[in-house]
PDB file of C-alpha atoms in Angstrom:
ATOM      1  CA  HIS A  19     -43.373  75.095 109.984  1.00  0.00           C
ATOM      2  CA  LYS A  20     -45.305  78.124 107.970  1.00  0.00           C
ATOM      3  CA  ASP A  21     -46.688  78.990 111.249  1.00  0.00           C
ATOM      4  CA  ASN A  22     -43.191  79.865 112.971  1.00  0.00           C
ATOM      5  CA  SER A  23     -41.389  81.047 110.238  1.00  0.00           C
ATOM      6  CA  LYS A  24     -44.619  83.844 110.103  1.00  0.00           C
ATOM      7  CA  SER A  25     -44.201  84.656 113.335  1.00  0.00           C
ATOM      8  CA  PHE A  26     -40.094  84.889 112.779  1.00  0.00           C
ATOM      9  CA  ARG A  27     -40.858  87.129 110.145  1.00  0.00           C
ATOM     10  CA  ALA A  28     -42.835  89.345 112.411  1.00  0.00           C
ATOM     11  CA  LEU A  29     -40.416  89.308 115.279  1.00  0.00           C
ATOM     12  CA  THR A  30     -37.295  90.113 113.090  1.00  0.00           C
ATOM     13  CA  GLY A  31     -38.412  92.216 110.038  1.00  0.00           C
ATOM     14  CA  VAL A  32     -36.000  88.594 107.934  1.00  0.00           C
ATOM     15  CA  SER A  33     -36.982  85.557 106.449  1.00  0.00           C
ATOM     16  CA  HIS A  34     -35.677  81.962 108.141  1.00  0.00           C
ATOM     17  CA  GLU A  35     -33.688  81.824 105.413  1.00  0.00           C
ATOM     18  CA  GLN A  36     -31.958  85.680 105.186  1.00  0.00           C
ATOM     19  CA  PHE A  37     -31.269  85.341 108.265  1.00  0.00           C
ATOM     20  CA  CYS A  38     -29.060  82.049 108.369  1.00  0.00           C
ATOM     21  CA  ALA A  39     -27.605  83.879 105.495  1.00  0.00           C
ATOM     22  CA  LEU A  40     -27.142  87.320 107.473  1.00  0.00           C
ATOM     23  CA  LEU A  41     -25.582  84.679 110.379  1.00  0.00           C
ATOM     24  CA  PRO A  42     -21.911  84.156 109.135  1.00  0.00           C
ATOM     25  CA  TYR A  43     -21.205  87.882 108.276  1.00  0.00           C
ATOM     26  CA  PHE A  44     -22.698  88.389 111.838  1.00  0.00           C
ATOM     27  CA  GLU A  45     -20.368  85.699 113.498  1.00  0.00           C
ATOM     28  CA  ALA A  46     -17.837  87.355 111.648  1.00  0.00           C
ATOM     29  CA  ALA A  47     -18.229  90.869 112.155  1.00  0.00           C
ATOM     30  CA  HIS A  48     -18.764  89.718 116.187  1.00  0.00           C
ATOM     31  CA  GLU A  49     -15.438  88.417 116.236  1.00  0.00           C
ATOM     32  CA  ASP A  50     -13.623  91.286 114.921  1.00  0.00           C
ATOM     33  CA  TYR A  51     -15.070  93.835 116.693  1.00  0.00           C
ATOM     34  CA  LEU A  52     -14.848  92.705 119.943  1.00  0.00           C
ATOM     35  CA  SER A  53     -11.130  90.864 119.535  1.00  0.00           C
ATOM     36  CA  GLU A  54     -10.245  94.498 119.700  1.00  0.00           C
ATOM     37  CA  TYR A  55     -13.078  96.506 121.396  1.00  0.00           C
ATOM     38  CA  GLU A  56     -14.684  95.758 125.058  1.00  0.00           C
ATOM     39  CA  MET A  57     -18.800  95.471 124.693  1.00  0.00           C
ATOM     40  CA  THR A  58     -19.026  98.553 126.002  1.00  0.00           C
ATOM     41  CA  GLY A  59     -17.237 100.095 122.888  1.00  0.00           C
ATOM     42  CA  GLU A  60     -14.438 100.577 124.632  1.00  0.00           C
ATOM     43  CA  ARG A  61     -11.011  99.509 123.140  1.00  0.00           C
ATOM     44  CA  ARG A  62      -9.332  96.720 124.668  1.00  0.00           C
ATOM     45  CA  SER A  63      -5.961  97.056 125.976  1.00  0.00           C
ATOM     46  CA  GLY A  64      -3.428  95.326 125.069  1.00  0.00           C
ATOM     47  CA  LYS A  65      -3.247  92.947 121.788  1.00  0.00           C
ATOM     48  CA  ARG A  66      -6.341  91.433 119.709  1.00  0.00           C
ATOM     49  CA  ARG A  67      -7.804  88.414 121.700  1.00  0.00           C
ATOM     50  CA  SER A  68      -9.845  86.289 120.605  1.00  0.00           C
ATOM     51  CA  PRO A  69     -13.529  87.090 122.357  1.00  0.00           C
ATOM     52  CA  SER A  70     -15.223  84.719 124.857  1.00  0.00           C
ATOM     53  CA  ILE A  71     -18.735  83.925 125.225  1.00  0.00           C
ATOM     54  CA  TYR A  72     -19.084  83.158 129.029  1.00  0.00           C
ATOM     55  CA  LYS A  73     -21.587  80.463 129.616  1.00  0.00           C
ATOM     56  CA  ASN A  74     -23.949  82.335 131.507  1.00  0.00           C
ATOM     57  CA  SER A  75     -24.515  85.112 129.574  1.00  0.00           C
ATOM     58  CA  PRO A  76     -28.032  85.746 128.523  1.00  0.00           C
ATOM     59  CA  LEU A  77     -27.158  86.246 124.345  1.00  0.00           C
ATOM     60  CA  PRO A  78     -25.235  82.874 124.969  1.00  0.00           C
ATOM     61  CA  SER A  79     -24.876  82.209 121.304  1.00  0.00           C
ATOM     62  CA  ILE A  80     -24.248  83.944 117.928  1.00  0.00           C
ATOM     63  CA  SER A  81     -26.907  83.697 116.742  1.00  0.00           C
ATOM     64  CA  ASP A  82     -29.205  84.614 119.691  1.00  0.00           C
ATOM     65  CA  ARG A  83     -27.096  87.746 119.358  1.00  0.00           C
ATOM     66  CA  LEU A  84     -28.577  88.892 116.110  1.00  0.00           C
ATOM     67  CA  PHE A  85     -32.123  87.654 117.084  1.00  0.00           C
ATOM     68  CA  PHE A  86     -32.135  89.988 120.014  1.00  0.00           C
ATOM     69  CA  ILE A  87     -30.494  93.109 118.067  1.00  0.00           C
ATOM     70  CA  LEU A  88     -33.170  92.119 115.383  1.00  0.00           C
ATOM     71  CA  VAL A  89     -36.256  91.872 117.228  1.00  0.00           C
ATOM     72  CA  TYR A  90     -34.847  95.429 119.112  1.00  0.00           C
ATOM     73  CA  LEU A  91     -34.729  97.041 115.913  1.00  0.00           C
ATOM     74  CA  LYS A  92     -37.967  95.660 113.911  1.00  0.00           C
ATOM     75  CA  ASN A  93     -40.235  96.018 116.936  1.00  0.00           C
ATOM     76  CA  ASN A  94     -38.418  99.225 118.855  1.00  0.00           C
ATOM     77  CA  PRO A  95     -39.685  97.886 122.217  1.00  0.00           C
ATOM     78  CA  LEU A  96     -38.737  99.842 125.468  1.00  0.00           C
ATOM     79  CA  GLN A  97     -35.633  98.403 126.641  1.00  0.00           C
ATOM     80  CA  GLU A  98     -37.231  97.434 130.311  1.00  0.00           C
ATOM     81  CA  TYR A  99     -39.569  95.492 128.194  1.00  0.00           C
ATOM     82  CA  HIS A 100     -36.360  93.869 126.005  1.00  0.00           C
ATOM     83  CA  ALA A 101     -34.379  92.953 128.871  1.00  0.00           C
ATOM     84  CA  ALA A 102     -37.168  91.632 129.635  1.00  0.00           C
ATOM     85  CA  CYS A 103     -37.914  89.353 126.658  1.00  0.00           C
ATOM     86  CA  PHE A 104     -34.184  88.455 127.551  1.00  0.00           C
ATOM     87  CA  GLY A 105     -33.996  87.502 130.733  1.00  0.00           C
ATOM     88  CA  MET A 106     -31.391  90.684 132.024  1.00  0.00           C
ATOM     89  CA  ASN A 107     -31.459  93.715 133.251  1.00  0.00           C
ATOM     90  CA  GLN A 108     -32.066  97.804 131.760  1.00  0.00           C
ATOM     91  CA  LYS A 109     -28.208  98.450 131.842  1.00  0.00           C
ATOM     92  CA  HIS A 110     -26.954  95.114 130.784  1.00  0.00           C
ATOM     93  CA  CYS A 111     -29.650  95.378 127.235  1.00  0.00           C
ATOM     94  CA  ASN A 112     -28.373  98.990 126.433  1.00  0.00           C
ATOM     95  CA  ILE A 113     -25.402  97.544 126.240  1.00  0.00           C
ATOM     96  CA  PHE A 114     -26.180  94.148 123.983  1.00  0.00           C
ATOM     97  CA  ILE A 115     -28.202  96.824 122.136  1.00  0.00           C
ATOM     98  CA  HIS A 116     -25.074  99.338 120.970  1.00  0.00           C
ATOM     99  CA  CYS A 117     -22.910  96.557 120.596  1.00  0.00           C
ATOM    100  CA  LEU A 118     -24.736  94.872 119.149  1.00  0.00           C
ATOM    101  CA  THR A 119     -26.099  97.361 116.231  1.00  0.00           C
ATOM    102  CA  LYS A 120     -22.672  98.427 115.470  1.00  0.00           C
ATOM    103  CA  ILE A 121     -21.967  94.704 114.339  1.00  0.00           C
ATOM    104  CA  LEU A 122     -24.920  93.885 112.751  1.00  0.00           C
ATOM    105  CA  ARG A 123     -24.439  96.968 110.014  1.00  0.00           C
ATOM    106  CA  LEU A 124     -20.033  95.762 109.921  1.00  0.00           C
ATOM    107  CA  SER A 125     -21.585  92.453 109.088  1.00  0.00           C
ATOM    108  CA  LEU A 126     -24.602  94.164 106.983  1.00  0.00           C
ATOM    109  CA  LYS A 127     -21.989  96.476 104.833  1.00  0.00           C
ATOM    110  CA  ALA A 128     -19.289  92.724 104.474  1.00  0.00           C
ATOM    111  CA  LYS A 129     -22.338  91.436 102.874  1.00  0.00           C
ATOM    112  CA  GLY A 130     -22.959  94.503 100.399  1.00  0.00           C
ATOM    113  CA  LEU A 131     -26.146  95.549 102.585  1.00  0.00           C
ATOM    114  CA  VAL A 132     -25.766  98.954 103.031  1.00  0.00           C
ATOM    115  CA  PRO A 133     -27.250 101.839 101.071  1.00  0.00           C
ATOM    116  CA  ALA A 134     -24.831 104.209  99.286  1.00  0.00           C
ATOM    117  CA  GLU A 135     -25.462 107.706 101.494  1.00  0.00           C
ATOM    118  CA  THR A 136     -22.693 110.300  98.533  1.00  0.00           C
ATOM    119  CA  ASP A 137     -23.287 110.562  95.462  1.00  0.00           C
ATOM    120  CA  LYS A 138     -19.816 108.529  95.016  1.00  0.00           C
ATOM    121  CA  GLU A 139     -20.952 105.444  96.721  1.00  0.00           C
ATOM    122  CA  LEU A 140     -24.106 105.858  94.598  1.00  0.00           C
ATOM    123  CA  ALA A 141     -21.810 106.228  91.663  1.00  0.00           C
ATOM    124  CA  GLU A 142     -19.898 102.952  93.361  1.00  0.00           C
ATOM    125  CA  ARG A 143     -23.407 100.843  93.884  1.00  0.00           C
ATOM    126  CA  LEU A 144     -24.772 101.577  90.161  1.00  0.00           C
ATOM    127  CA  ALA A 145     -21.300 100.478  88.568  1.00  0.00           C
ATOM    128  CA  GLU A 146     -21.468  97.211  90.951  1.00  0.00           C
ATOM    129  CA  LEU A 147     -25.524  96.634  89.611  1.00  0.00           C
ATOM    130  CA  SER A 148     -23.939  96.962  86.223  1.00  0.00           C
ATOM    131  CA  LYS A 149     -21.882  94.567  85.623  1.00  0.00           C
ATOM    132  CA  GLU A 150     -23.655  92.318  86.703  1.00  0.00           C
ATOM    133  CA  GLY A 151     -26.062  92.475  84.224  1.00  0.00           C
ATOM    134  CA  ASP A 152     -28.204  94.327  82.539  1.00  0.00           C
ATOM    135  CA  LYS A 153     -29.140  97.297  83.728  1.00  0.00           C
ATOM    136  CA  PRO A 154     -31.779  97.709  87.228  1.00  0.00           C
ATOM    137  CA  VAL A 155     -34.972  99.218  87.026  1.00  0.00           C
ATOM    138  CA  LEU A 156     -33.982 101.492  90.376  1.00  0.00           C
ATOM    139  CA  LEU A 157     -37.737 103.388  91.633  1.00  0.00           C
ATOM    140  CA  HIS A 158     -37.212 106.685  93.765  1.00  0.00           C
ATOM    141  CA  ASP A 159     -39.541 107.434  96.710  1.00  0.00           C
ATOM    142  CA  GLY A 160     -39.472 109.390  99.890  1.00  0.00           C
ATOM    143  CA  THR A 161     -39.630 108.124 103.177  1.00  0.00           C
ATOM    144  CA  GLU A 162     -41.251 110.361 106.321  1.00  0.00           C
ATOM    145  CA  ARG A 163     -40.846 109.477 110.267  1.00  0.00           C
ATOM    146  CA  GLU A 164     -42.788 110.521 112.696  1.00  0.00           C
ATOM    147  CA  ILE A 165     -39.951 112.162 115.783  1.00  0.00           C
ATOM    148  CA  PRO A 166     -41.030 112.950 119.503  1.00  0.00           C
ATOM    149  CA  ARG A 167     -41.892 116.853 119.486  1.00  0.00           C
ATOM    150  CA  PRO A 168     -38.991 119.693 119.658  1.00  0.00           C
ATOM    151  CA  ALA A 169     -38.789 121.462 122.967  1.00  0.00           C
ATOM    152  CA  ASP A 170     -37.258 124.280 120.981  1.00  0.00           C
ATOM    153  CA  ARG A 171     -40.005 126.629 119.666  1.00  0.00           C
ATOM    154  CA  ASP A 172     -38.225 127.250 116.616  1.00  0.00           C
ATOM    155  CA  MET A 173     -37.066 123.961 115.485  1.00  0.00           C
ATOM    156  CA  GLN A 174     -40.835 122.707 116.453  1.00  0.00           C
ATOM    157  CA  LYS A 175     -40.731 124.753 113.132  1.00  0.00           C
ATOM    158  CA  GLU A 176     -38.717 123.780 111.614  1.00  0.00           C
ATOM    159  CA  ARG A 177     -39.842 119.875 112.215  1.00  0.00           C
ATOM    160  CA  TYR A 178     -43.429 120.455 111.446  1.00  0.00           C
ATOM    161  CA  SER A 179     -44.956 118.464 108.627  1.00  0.00           C
ATOM    162  CA  GLY A 180     -48.605 119.778 107.548  1.00  0.00           C
ATOM    163  CA  LYS A 181     -49.032 116.710 105.067  1.00  0.00           C
ATOM    164  CA  LYS A 182     -48.578 114.653 108.333  1.00  0.00           C
ATOM    165  CA  LYS A 183     -49.497 116.770 111.197  1.00  0.00           C
ATOM    166  CA  ARG A 184     -47.037 115.315 113.197  1.00  0.00           C
ATOM    167  CA  HIS A 185     -43.464 116.626 114.044  1.00  0.00           C
ATOM    168  CA  THR A 186     -41.050 114.203 111.417  1.00  0.00           C
ATOM    169  CA  VAL A 187     -37.749 113.815 108.867  1.00  0.00           C
ATOM    170  CA  LYS A 188     -37.568 112.882 106.529  1.00  0.00           C
ATOM    171  CA  ASN A 189     -34.711 110.452 103.498  1.00  0.00           C
ATOM    172  CA  ALA A 190     -34.192 110.309  99.502  1.00  0.00           C
ATOM    173  CA  VAL A 191     -34.418 106.786  98.795  1.00  0.00           C
ATOM    174  CA  ILE A 192     -33.216 104.635  95.633  1.00  0.00           C
ATOM    175  CA  VAL A 193     -34.133 101.119  95.761  1.00  0.00           C
ATOM    176  CA  THR A 194     -34.091  98.657  92.668  1.00  0.00           C
ATOM    177  CA  MET A 195     -37.988  95.956  92.115  1.00  0.00           C
ATOM    178  CA  ALA A 196     -36.294  93.337  93.916  1.00  0.00           C
ATOM    179  CA  CYS A 197     -36.529  96.107  96.961  1.00  0.00           C
ATOM    180  CA  LEU A 198     -32.958  96.548  98.200  1.00  0.00           C
ATOM    181  CA  VAL A 199     -32.438  99.771  99.007  1.00  0.00           C
ATOM    182  CA  ILE A 200     -29.305 101.022  97.579  1.00  0.00           C
ATOM    183  CA  PHE A 201     -29.297 105.447  98.533  1.00  0.00           C
ATOM    184  CA  VAL A 202     -30.612 106.914 101.052  1.00  0.00           C
ATOM    185  CA  SER A 203     -30.240 110.701 101.362  1.00  0.00           C
ATOM    186  CA  GLN A 204     -28.867 113.227 104.691  1.00  0.00           C
ATOM    187  CA  THR A 205     -31.922 113.671 106.417  1.00  0.00           C
ATOM    188  CA  VAL A 206     -33.703 116.782 106.346  1.00  0.00           C
ATOM    189  CA  SER A 207     -36.886 117.855 108.289  1.00  0.00           C
ATOM    190  CA  GLY A 208     -40.553 117.243 108.017  1.00  0.00           C
ATOM    191  CA  LYS A 209     -41.001 120.954 105.741  1.00  0.00           C
TER     192      LYS A 209
END
């Protein structure tokens, strides 16, 4: 239904079709990561084993887990609020957030959607894009994100952006016409 798809995109930042396309990569990364690590990030002792999801888990399926982390990253709610929405306490919410963020990054990397962060990685991505056919049209821009005001006075001066009248950090980005981010620079201070 059209209204549901708008709600889904508003909650997750992706369409239902994009969610379904990402799900197999997320499932593979979930299986691979949790066969080697606990949810807390500690390496499992002994040999690798296939992870299992408990029946009483507040996130009983892989799609529930992908939905959980996408909603969290899109909306940036307080953990207490996010935990309440998914029927868990804040401690478990925190564990899920940290674990599933790692798994999401691994799945995006497997799908080829993680932006390059170095000149070498950018050159490789541009070579890949050139092999796919026509040379892509690239757009360059900067982003400025607000951060909490630093406590240290010197850091306050360094991170203050006169343009935004706030404390910020910046990144340069390169995107394709299809809005695929292929490069994100190192984060720099607000000036």
